[in-house]
Short mmCIF file of C-alpha atoms and ligand atoms in Angstrom, two decimals:
data_model
loop_
_atom_site.label_atom_id
_atom_site.label_comp_id
_atom_site.label_asym_id
_atom_site.label_seq_id
_atom_site.Cartn_x
_atom_site.Cartn_y
_atom_site.Cartn_z
CA MET A 7 -0.07 -0.11 -0.02
CA SER A 8 1.65 3.38 -1.05
CA ARG A 9 -0.95 5.85 0.51
CA GLN A 10 0.12 7.98 3.54
CA ASN A 11 -3.32 8.18 5.02
CA TYR A 12 -5.92 5.59 5.58
CA PRO A 13 -9.15 6.08 7.45
CA LYS A 14 -9.43 5.73 10.97
CA VAL A 15 -12.45 5.88 13.44
CA SER A 16 -11.81 6.50 17.14
CA THR A 17 -15.27 7.27 18.51
CA GLU A 18 -18.76 5.82 18.63
CA LEU A 19 -20.88 6.54 15.86
CA PRO A 20 -22.17 9.06 15.85
CA GLY A 21 -19.54 10.65 17.84
CA PRO A 22 -20.72 13.33 20.63
CA ARG A 23 -20.30 16.05 18.42
CA SER A 24 -21.99 14.81 15.61
CA GLN A 25 -24.92 13.79 18.16
CA GLU A 26 -25.23 17.46 19.26
CA ILE A 27 -25.93 18.47 15.87
CA PHE A 28 -28.28 15.72 15.21
CA ASP A 29 -30.00 16.77 18.19
CA ARG A 30 -30.40 20.15 16.90
CA GLN A 31 -31.41 18.89 13.18
CA GLY A 32 -34.07 16.99 14.98
CA LYS A 33 -35.66 20.04 16.44
CA VAL A 34 -35.78 22.05 13.10
CA PHE A 35 -35.92 20.05 9.87
CA TYR A 36 -38.71 17.88 8.64
CA THR A 37 -38.69 14.19 9.09
CA GLN A 38 -36.52 12.96 5.92
CA MET A 39 -33.90 15.55 6.81
CA HIS A 40 -33.09 14.31 10.46
CA GLN A 41 -32.63 10.83 10.32
CA SER A 42 -29.15 10.07 11.40
CA VAL A 43 -29.52 6.29 10.80
CA THR A 44 -28.39 6.10 7.41
CA CYS A 45 -25.05 8.17 7.76
CA PRO A 46 -24.32 8.89 11.46
CA LEU A 47 -21.80 11.36 11.33
CA ILE A 48 -21.56 15.08 10.56
CA LEU A 49 -19.16 16.46 7.81
CA ASP A 50 -16.43 18.74 9.05
CA PHE A 51 -14.27 18.72 5.64
CA LYS A 52 -13.07 16.69 3.00
CA SER A 53 -9.40 16.41 2.24
CA ASP A 54 -8.47 16.06 -1.62
CA ASP A 55 -7.02 12.50 -0.63
CA GLU A 56 -10.89 11.46 -0.93
CA LEU A 57 -11.11 10.97 2.92
CA LEU A 58 -14.12 12.59 4.38
CA HIS A 59 -13.63 14.12 8.07
CA ASP A 60 -16.31 14.26 10.73
CA VAL A 61 -16.75 16.72 13.36
CA ASP A 62 -15.48 14.04 16.08
CA GLY A 63 -12.27 13.66 14.00
CA ASN A 64 -13.09 10.43 12.32
CA THR A 65 -12.02 9.81 8.71
CA PHE A 66 -13.85 7.77 6.27
CA ALA A 67 -13.00 6.53 2.68
CA ASN A 68 -15.55 8.49 0.54
CA HIS A 69 -17.71 5.83 -1.58
CA LEU A 70 -20.37 8.45 -2.01
CA SER A 71 -19.11 10.95 -4.12
CA ALA A 72 -22.11 13.19 -3.34
CA TRP A 73 -24.40 10.22 -4.87
CA GLY A 74 -22.45 10.63 -8.23
CA ALA A 75 -22.59 14.23 -8.56
CA ALA A 76 -18.72 14.67 -7.83
CA PRO A 77 -17.09 11.96 -10.10
CA TYR A 78 -13.55 13.55 -10.25
CA GLY A 79 -13.37 13.88 -6.55
CA SER A 80 -14.08 16.40 -4.16
CA PHE A 81 -11.63 19.15 -5.38
CA PRO A 82 -10.81 18.91 -9.18
CA PRO A 83 -8.55 21.94 -9.53
CA SER A 84 -9.73 22.67 -13.30
CA VAL A 85 -13.53 22.31 -12.58
CA ARG A 86 -12.97 24.89 -9.52
CA GLN A 87 -11.00 27.15 -11.72
CA ALA A 88 -13.50 27.05 -14.51
CA GLN A 89 -16.27 27.59 -12.25
CA ILE A 90 -14.74 30.83 -10.49
CA GLU A 91 -13.69 32.45 -13.89
CA ALA A 92 -17.22 31.93 -15.24
CA TRP A 93 -18.81 33.49 -12.35
CA ASP A 94 -16.26 36.27 -12.30
CA ARG A 95 -17.10 36.80 -15.91
CA TYR A 96 -20.87 36.04 -16.30
CA GLY A 97 -22.20 36.36 -12.80
CA MET A 98 -25.50 34.41 -12.20
CA GLU A 99 -27.35 34.54 -15.14
CA ILE A 100 -30.57 33.19 -16.34
CA SER A 101 -29.44 30.98 -19.53
CA CYS A 102 -33.02 30.22 -20.95
CA PHE A 103 -33.24 33.83 -21.67
CA LEU A 104 -29.66 35.39 -21.95
CA GLN A 105 -27.22 32.82 -23.13
CA SER A 106 -23.38 33.01 -23.19
CA PRO A 107 -20.94 30.82 -25.28
CA PRO A 108 -20.11 28.13 -22.86
CA VAL A 109 -23.71 27.06 -22.67
CA VAL A 110 -23.93 26.54 -26.58
CA GLU A 111 -20.40 24.69 -26.44
CA LEU A 112 -21.68 22.27 -23.51
CA ALA A 113 -24.81 21.31 -25.61
CA GLU A 114 -22.54 20.61 -28.83
CA ARG A 115 -20.00 18.71 -26.47
CA LEU A 116 -23.02 16.50 -24.98
CA VAL A 117 -24.24 15.75 -28.63
CA ALA A 118 -20.82 14.55 -29.58
CA LEU A 119 -20.64 12.34 -26.56
CA ALA A 120 -24.27 10.91 -27.11
CA PRO A 121 -24.75 7.56 -28.52
CA GLY A 122 -26.82 6.67 -31.82
CA ASN A 123 -28.55 9.70 -33.42
CA LEU A 124 -29.11 12.06 -30.66
CA THR A 125 -28.63 15.53 -31.86
CA ARG A 126 -31.03 17.86 -29.57
CA VAL A 127 -30.32 18.93 -25.81
CA ALA A 128 -33.04 20.24 -23.52
CA PRO A 129 -31.25 21.72 -20.15
CA THR A 130 -32.42 21.27 -16.83
CA VAL A 131 -31.36 21.70 -13.26
CA THR A 132 -32.22 18.47 -11.69
CA GLY A 133 -32.43 14.79 -12.89
CA THR A 134 -36.14 14.87 -11.68
CA GLU A 135 -37.10 17.53 -14.08
CA ALA A 136 -35.38 15.67 -16.84
CA VAL A 137 -37.54 12.68 -16.43
CA GLU A 138 -40.49 14.82 -16.06
CA GLY A 139 -39.55 16.64 -19.54
CA ALA A 140 -38.76 13.31 -21.14
CA VAL A 141 -42.10 11.75 -20.32
CA LYS A 142 -43.79 14.85 -21.58
CA MET A 143 -41.95 14.81 -24.93
CA ALA A 144 -42.77 11.08 -25.50
CA ARG A 145 -46.46 11.84 -24.90
CA GLU A 146 -46.36 14.81 -27.18
CA HIS A 147 -44.55 13.17 -29.78
CA THR A 148 -46.36 9.99 -30.11
CA GLY A 149 -49.76 11.37 -29.08
CA ARG A 150 -50.06 8.46 -26.54
CA PRO A 151 -50.87 8.63 -22.77
CA MET A 152 -49.02 5.64 -21.39
CA ILE A 153 -45.35 5.03 -20.14
CA LEU A 154 -44.00 1.62 -19.49
CA ALA A 155 -41.71 1.81 -16.56
CA PHE A 156 -40.10 -0.65 -14.24
CA LEU A 157 -40.72 -1.69 -10.61
CA GLY A 158 -37.93 -0.80 -8.35
CA GLN A 159 -36.64 1.95 -10.49
CA TYR A 160 -35.87 5.60 -9.01
CA HIS A 161 -36.63 8.64 -11.27
CA GLY A 162 -36.72 11.35 -8.64
CA GLU A 163 -39.25 13.00 -6.43
CA SER A 164 -41.97 14.92 -7.86
CA THR A 165 -45.75 14.37 -7.50
CA TYR A 166 -45.99 12.68 -10.93
CA LEU A 167 -42.55 10.92 -10.55
CA SER A 168 -43.25 9.33 -7.06
CA GLN A 169 -45.45 7.09 -9.06
CA ALA A 170 -42.92 5.72 -11.49
CA THR A 171 -40.47 5.49 -8.38
CA SER A 172 -41.15 2.42 -6.68
CA THR A 173 -38.05 1.82 -5.20
CA GLU A 174 -39.00 2.94 -1.76
CA VAL A 175 -42.68 2.36 -1.58
CA SER A 176 -42.48 2.28 2.40
CA SER A 177 -40.61 5.46 2.71
CA ILE A 178 -40.07 7.71 0.11
CA SER A 179 -43.21 7.30 -2.06
CA SER A 180 -45.50 6.42 0.69
CA GLY A 181 -48.53 8.82 0.97
CA ALA A 182 -47.30 10.74 -2.16
CA ALA A 183 -48.22 7.58 -4.45
CA SER A 184 -51.92 8.91 -5.40
CA TYR A 185 -51.90 6.38 -8.21
CA ALA A 186 -51.40 9.01 -11.09
CA PRO A 187 -52.60 7.51 -14.51
CA GLY A 188 -50.41 6.99 -17.47
CA LEU A 189 -47.94 4.36 -16.11
CA VAL A 190 -47.82 0.60 -16.50
CA PHE A 191 -45.11 -1.41 -14.82
CA ALA A 192 -43.27 -4.33 -15.44
CA PRO A 193 -40.57 -5.80 -12.91
CA TYR A 194 -36.99 -4.48 -13.33
CA PRO A 195 -35.23 -7.31 -15.22
CA SER A 196 -31.76 -8.83 -13.90
CA THR A 197 -30.34 -12.21 -14.20
CA TYR A 198 -29.95 -12.07 -10.28
CA ARG A 199 -33.46 -11.20 -9.43
CA VAL A 200 -36.51 -11.61 -11.47
CA PRO A 201 -40.15 -12.51 -10.26
CA PHE A 202 -41.44 -15.87 -10.82
CA ALA A 203 -38.15 -17.67 -11.02
CA LYS A 204 -37.08 -19.88 -8.27
CA GLY A 205 -33.61 -21.34 -7.30
CA PRO A 206 -30.25 -19.78 -7.45
CA ALA A 207 -29.15 -17.49 -9.94
CA PRO A 208 -28.65 -16.68 -12.69
CA HIS A 209 -32.20 -16.43 -14.26
CA ASP A 210 -33.30 -15.58 -17.47
CA ASP A 211 -34.63 -12.09 -17.24
CA THR A 212 -36.39 -12.14 -20.72
CA ALA A 213 -39.06 -13.51 -18.57
CA VAL A 214 -39.76 -9.73 -18.19
CA ILE A 215 -40.19 -9.57 -21.98
CA ASP A 216 -42.60 -12.20 -22.08
CA TYR A 217 -44.62 -10.71 -19.24
CA ILE A 218 -44.94 -7.45 -21.21
CA GLU A 219 -45.88 -9.31 -24.26
CA GLN A 220 -48.15 -11.98 -22.94
CA TRP A 221 -49.71 -10.15 -19.86
CA LEU A 222 -49.27 -6.45 -19.83
CA LEU A 223 -50.20 -5.81 -23.73
CA ARG A 224 -52.92 -8.53 -23.70
CA HIS A 225 -54.86 -7.79 -20.29
CA GLN A 226 -53.83 -4.41 -19.29
CA VAL A 227 -52.72 -1.86 -22.20
CA GLU A 228 -53.02 -1.59 -25.97
CA PRO A 229 -49.46 -1.13 -27.47
CA THR A 230 -50.93 1.71 -29.30
CA GLN A 231 -51.49 3.57 -26.08
CA ILE A 232 -47.76 3.38 -25.04
CA ALA A 233 -45.70 6.63 -25.71
CA GLY A 234 -42.40 5.23 -24.37
CA VAL A 235 -40.15 2.97 -22.24
CA LEU A 236 -38.80 4.57 -19.16
CA ILE A 237 -35.75 2.45 -18.07
CA GLU A 238 -32.50 2.76 -16.23
CA PRO A 239 -30.08 0.49 -18.11
CA ILE A 240 -28.46 -0.20 -14.63
CA ALA A 241 -30.94 0.28 -11.76
CA GLY A 242 -29.02 2.08 -9.01
CA GLU A 243 -31.07 2.66 -6.18
CA LEU A 244 -32.76 -0.71 -6.60
CA GLY A 245 -29.11 -2.13 -5.88
CA VAL A 246 -27.07 -1.77 -9.25
CA TYR A 247 -28.85 -4.41 -11.31
CA ALA A 248 -28.14 -4.65 -14.90
CA PRO A 249 -30.58 -6.75 -17.68
CA SER A 250 -28.83 -9.13 -20.06
CA GLN A 251 -28.35 -8.61 -23.41
CA ALA A 252 -31.14 -11.04 -24.59
CA PHE A 253 -33.56 -8.87 -22.50
CA TRP A 254 -32.25 -5.64 -24.39
CA ASP A 255 -32.79 -7.11 -27.64
CA GLY A 256 -36.30 -8.08 -26.75
CA LEU A 257 -37.08 -4.63 -25.56
CA THR A 258 -35.48 -2.91 -28.55
CA ARG A 259 -37.58 -5.28 -30.67
CA LEU A 260 -40.87 -4.19 -28.81
CA CYS A 261 -39.98 -0.45 -29.33
CA ARG A 262 -39.52 -0.89 -33.04
CA GLU A 263 -42.70 -2.98 -33.47
CA HIS A 264 -45.05 -0.68 -31.54
CA GLY A 265 -43.45 2.61 -32.18
CA TRP A 266 -42.51 3.23 -28.43
CA LEU A 267 -39.67 5.60 -27.67
CA LEU A 268 -36.89 4.13 -25.68
CA ILE A 269 -36.12 6.52 -22.67
CA CYS A 270 -32.65 5.79 -20.95
CA ASP A 271 -32.57 7.37 -17.38
CA GLU A 272 -28.68 7.41 -17.30
CA ILE A 273 -28.84 10.02 -14.59
CA GLN A 274 -26.93 7.86 -12.21
CA SER A 275 -25.42 5.09 -14.49
CA GLY A 276 -24.00 7.41 -17.16
CA LEU A 277 -20.74 9.42 -17.84
CA GLY A 278 -18.39 6.68 -16.85
CA ARG A 279 -20.05 5.25 -13.62
CA SER A 280 -20.85 1.93 -15.25
CA GLY A 281 -17.38 1.66 -17.01
CA PRO A 282 -18.25 3.14 -20.62
CA VAL A 283 -19.52 6.63 -21.17
CA TRP A 284 -22.96 5.44 -21.04
CA ALA A 285 -24.29 2.09 -19.21
CA GLY A 286 -26.39 1.53 -22.51
CA ASP A 287 -22.92 1.20 -24.35
CA LEU A 288 -22.36 -2.05 -22.70
CA TRP A 289 -25.42 -3.41 -24.74
CA GLY A 290 -25.15 -1.06 -27.90
CA LEU A 291 -28.36 0.66 -26.98
CA GLU A 292 -29.82 3.69 -28.95
CA PRO A 293 -32.42 5.66 -27.06
CA ASP A 294 -34.61 8.13 -28.48
CA LEU A 295 -34.23 10.12 -25.13
CA LEU A 296 -31.21 9.99 -22.88
CA LEU A 297 -31.05 11.64 -19.47
CA THR A 298 -28.06 12.95 -17.63
CA GLY A 299 -27.39 14.38 -14.46
CA LYS A 300 -25.34 13.74 -11.31
CA GLY A 301 -21.79 13.11 -12.69
CA PHE A 302 -22.59 15.72 -15.52
CA ALA A 303 -22.26 18.47 -12.73
CA ALA A 304 -18.62 17.23 -12.13
CA GLY A 305 -18.72 18.19 -8.65
CA GLY A 306 -19.69 21.84 -9.55
CA GLN A 307 -23.47 22.78 -9.51
CA ALA A 308 -26.70 21.11 -10.13
CA MET A 309 -26.79 20.51 -13.99
CA ALA A 310 -28.88 17.90 -15.93
CA ALA A 311 -30.06 17.35 -19.52
CA ILE A 312 -32.22 15.42 -21.87
CA ILE A 313 -30.38 14.47 -25.04
CA GLY A 314 -32.63 13.47 -27.76
CA THR A 315 -33.51 12.81 -31.47
CA ASP A 316 -34.16 15.54 -33.99
CA ALA A 317 -37.49 13.63 -34.46
CA VAL A 318 -38.62 14.04 -30.92
CA MET A 319 -36.88 17.28 -29.97
CA ALA A 320 -36.58 19.64 -33.20
CA ASP A 321 -40.25 20.90 -32.66
CA THR A 322 -41.07 20.26 -29.37
CA HIS A 323 -43.32 22.48 -27.15
CA VAL A 324 -42.12 20.97 -24.04
CA TYR A 325 -40.72 23.49 -21.81
CA THR A 326 -37.84 22.15 -19.48
CA THR A 327 -35.96 25.16 -18.54
CA GLY A 328 -36.26 27.80 -15.83
CA THR A 329 -34.36 30.26 -13.59
CA TYR A 330 -31.56 28.21 -12.60
CA VAL A 331 -31.04 26.06 -15.39
CA TRP A 332 -27.53 25.64 -16.76
CA GLU A 333 -26.29 28.89 -15.35
CA PRO A 334 -22.72 29.80 -16.65
CA ALA A 335 -20.66 28.99 -13.84
CA ALA A 336 -22.36 25.52 -13.49
CA VAL A 337 -21.90 25.07 -17.17
CA ALA A 338 -18.38 25.96 -17.11
CA ALA A 339 -17.84 23.28 -14.17
CA SER A 340 -19.78 20.72 -16.35
CA LEU A 341 -17.32 21.45 -19.41
CA ALA A 342 -14.41 21.16 -17.42
CA GLY A 343 -15.57 17.98 -16.03
CA LEU A 344 -16.16 16.66 -19.71
CA ASP A 345 -12.39 17.22 -20.24
CA LEU A 346 -11.53 14.78 -17.30
CA LEU A 347 -13.96 12.03 -18.31
CA GLU A 348 -11.75 10.24 -20.82
CA PRO A 349 -8.73 9.79 -18.40
CA ALA A 350 -11.10 8.75 -15.46
CA LEU A 351 -12.44 5.87 -17.81
CA GLU A 352 -9.12 4.12 -17.36
CA ASN A 353 -9.07 4.53 -13.57
CA VAL A 354 -12.63 3.15 -13.71
CA LYS A 355 -11.38 -0.21 -15.50
CA GLU A 356 -9.12 -0.42 -12.81
CA LEU A 357 -11.47 0.05 -9.88
CA GLU A 358 -13.64 -2.48 -11.60
CA ARG A 359 -11.13 -5.04 -11.78
CA ILE A 360 -9.97 -4.82 -8.13
CA GLY A 361 -13.66 -4.91 -6.93
CA ARG A 362 -14.30 -7.95 -9.14
CA GLU A 363 -10.94 -9.56 -7.81
CA VAL A 364 -11.46 -8.66 -4.11
CA MET A 365 -15.08 -9.05 -3.48
CA THR A 366 -16.45 -11.60 -6.00
CA PRO A 367 -15.00 -14.58 -4.02
CA LEU A 368 -17.48 -13.52 -1.15
CA VAL A 369 -20.25 -15.19 -3.28
CA GLU A 370 -18.52 -18.73 -3.33
CA LYS A 371 -17.51 -18.30 0.82
CA TYR A 372 -20.82 -17.34 2.08
CA GLU A 373 -24.31 -18.51 1.74
CA GLN A 374 -25.62 -15.27 2.74
CA VAL A 375 -23.86 -13.35 0.08
CA GLY A 376 -25.97 -13.79 -2.58
CA ASP A 377 -24.22 -11.60 -5.31
CA VAL A 378 -21.58 -9.18 -5.73
CA ARG A 379 -21.84 -6.65 -8.92
CA GLN A 380 -19.30 -4.49 -9.83
CA TYR A 381 -20.01 -2.38 -13.07
CA GLY A 382 -17.32 0.40 -13.56
CA ALA A 383 -16.89 2.16 -10.27
CA TRP A 384 -20.14 1.10 -8.99
CA GLY A 385 -20.10 -1.93 -6.46
CA ALA A 386 -22.97 -3.79 -4.64
CA ILE A 387 -23.32 -6.54 -2.19
CA GLU A 388 -26.44 -8.39 -1.89
CA PHE A 389 -27.21 -10.13 1.31
CA VAL A 390 -29.64 -13.02 0.97
CA GLU A 391 -31.00 -15.33 3.74
CA ASP A 392 -29.63 -18.32 1.21
CA LYS A 393 -28.85 -18.74 -2.29
CA VAL A 394 -31.89 -20.82 -3.24
CA SER A 395 -34.71 -18.75 -1.74
CA GLN A 396 -32.81 -15.27 -2.48
CA ARG A 397 -34.93 -13.77 0.37
CA PRO A 398 -33.53 -10.49 1.31
CA ASN A 399 -31.59 -10.34 4.33
CA SER A 400 -31.60 -6.73 5.68
CA ALA A 401 -30.64 -7.56 9.22
CA VAL A 402 -27.25 -9.08 7.99
CA GLN A 403 -26.97 -5.92 5.62
CA SER A 404 -27.47 -3.65 8.42
CA ARG A 405 -24.95 -5.29 10.81
CA PHE A 406 -22.47 -5.28 7.98
CA ALA A 407 -22.94 -1.47 7.35
CA HIS A 408 -22.41 -0.80 10.90
CA ASN A 409 -19.15 -2.81 10.94
CA ILE A 410 -17.71 -1.37 7.69
CA LEU A 411 -18.33 2.19 8.78
CA ARG A 412 -16.56 1.59 12.15
CA ARG A 413 -13.70 0.60 9.76
CA GLY A 414 -13.64 3.99 7.87
CA VAL A 415 -15.52 2.97 4.53
CA LEU A 416 -18.43 5.31 3.95
CA GLY A 417 -20.55 3.63 1.28
CA ILE A 418 -24.49 3.57 0.81
CA SER A 419 -26.71 1.58 3.32
CA ASP A 420 -30.20 2.27 3.64
CA PRO A 421 -32.12 0.73 6.68
CA GLY A 422 -34.27 -1.94 5.47
CA LYS A 423 -32.38 -2.76 2.47
CA TRP A 424 -30.30 -5.84 1.70
CA VAL A 425 -27.70 -4.43 -0.98
CA TYR A 426 -24.92 -2.28 0.06
CA ARG A 427 -23.41 -0.13 -2.30
CA MET A 428 -20.35 1.71 -3.16
CA GLN A 429 -20.13 4.73 -5.50
CA PRO A 430 -16.71 6.44 -5.29
CA ALA A 431 -15.30 8.92 -7.37
CA LEU A 432 -14.34 7.62 -10.70
CA THR A 433 -10.81 8.90 -9.93
CA MET A 434 -10.62 7.26 -6.46
CA ASP A 435 -6.97 6.19 -5.95
CA PRO A 436 -6.94 2.44 -6.85
CA ASP A 437 -4.92 1.91 -3.42
CA LEU A 438 -7.83 3.34 -1.48
CA TYR A 439 -10.52 1.21 -3.34
CA ARG A 440 -8.49 -1.85 -2.69
CA TRP A 441 -8.01 -1.15 0.86
CA SER A 442 -11.93 -0.52 1.05
CA CYS A 443 -12.65 -3.75 -0.77
CA GLU A 444 -10.47 -5.53 1.66
CA GLN A 445 -12.11 -4.23 4.63
CA ILE A 446 -15.40 -5.28 3.09
CA VAL A 447 -14.21 -8.90 2.90
CA GLU A 448 -12.87 -8.70 6.41
CA ALA A 449 -16.39 -7.02 7.69
CA VAL A 450 -18.41 -9.69 6.07
CA GLY A 451 -16.62 -12.24 7.77
CA GLU A 452 -16.64 -10.91 11.05
CA VAL A 453 -20.43 -10.51 10.68
CA LEU A 454 -21.19 -13.68 9.32
CA THR A 455 -18.89 -16.11 10.90
CA GLY A 456 -17.59 -13.84 14.02
CA SER A 457 -14.12 -14.17 12.82
C1 PLP B 8 -31.69 7.34 -12.00
C2 PLP B 8 -32.02 8.46 -11.57
N1 PLP B 8 -32.84 9.33 -12.01
C3 PLP B 8 -33.39 10.27 -11.45
C4 PLP B 8 -32.64 10.74 -10.45
C5 PLP B 8 -33.09 12.05 -9.84
O1 PLP B 8 -32.14 13.02 -9.93
P1 PLP B 8 -32.28 14.31 -9.09
O2 PLP B 8 -31.78 13.95 -7.65
O3 PLP B 8 -30.92 15.25 -9.41
O4 PLP B 8 -33.48 15.16 -9.03
C6 PLP B 8 -31.86 9.88 -9.67
C7 PLP B 8 -31.30 10.44 -8.50
O5 PLP B 8 -30.75 9.70 -7.62
C8 PLP B 8 -31.54 8.75 -10.13
O6 PLP B 8 -30.75 8.04 -9.49
#
């Protein structure tokens, strides 16, 4: 190991100072903002060696990367510089009314990066707005009312999308799920977890295509009523699940046969997170609309977009912009980030290699580790009761999450979930990534066998 600094945790979690702040939070914030359960520490500062320092003096390896919105580490100097220069030059400006050169340049860069024949860009501030806009465009373009979505996906929080967001029925969408019309669902496909399949994985996820064709289209909705298919090429919040090539071939066929638009939500999976530039590149997808966000911000300010075909977007009346959309400093940061993308992809390959090498053997070794998935700089460990039933084991996940945090690795663990996720900067030092994966292996051993 060549690094100087490794994480170190020396207090209870939360530590006393963090706890004081949580107590204050509990009095002033609404519920969702004062849950210390998922992340029991308060950030003091970050250092450029990808460590997070909490107010109690503990340090943690950063496997959050601001949920993917800081893909080039916490302080990429070129992003910082570009942002400051643009702010000094243009100040805050409303780009949907008064544009500056970088705004157009960014749209051109995005089109050049996009797959297939995507030629138009609609800027938005958040990913949620990009999804909303894409749904409206699909309906406008086809004149059809329905969207086919997949159970378990996450597309953001808005009155409408709470319906299309079934990842967290019990917490996020609960009560907000007023059953808006215009959506039909199939289960999210993956070879690890697919409904109606029994026994150990891998399963045939084209069962989901059969379900769409033989059940949904026969008994629930006519194909001519469906405007588009809204899908995450890799379902992030659900647990980093990916469909098979055969599933994508089936879905593409259905889209062609019935005139459905393929809307790929790459807000989390895109821009290097999954290995290639777009996760859809893994299967040669050619979406009609592609949504980007998170990593597109490059660690600067909120940025998202819809990229689409001429056919759908050249004459649309759908309005996605607003006061804060693509303001110049955010645009400059995003542009500087795109310059970092290609070199980062090399590092992502290395992180993927390390993750697979170090963590995959856990599946062979432990009955309760159902699956280890690593796509690019995106890792997931799925805890189950046993490999045959694949019943979720959130109790083990939660004990594991506590153990690994005490070791100084801060990944993504939600209460009640059975998948633990790692989403580091694409540029994370491979040494720190290897160290983190090794800690994970030890923590799993400790939790499952006590050794
Ligand atoms: C796949 C996906 N779509 C949409 C969103 C919503 O993006 P935002 O939080 O920027 O509104 C997210 C956020 O996690 C996401 O993961």
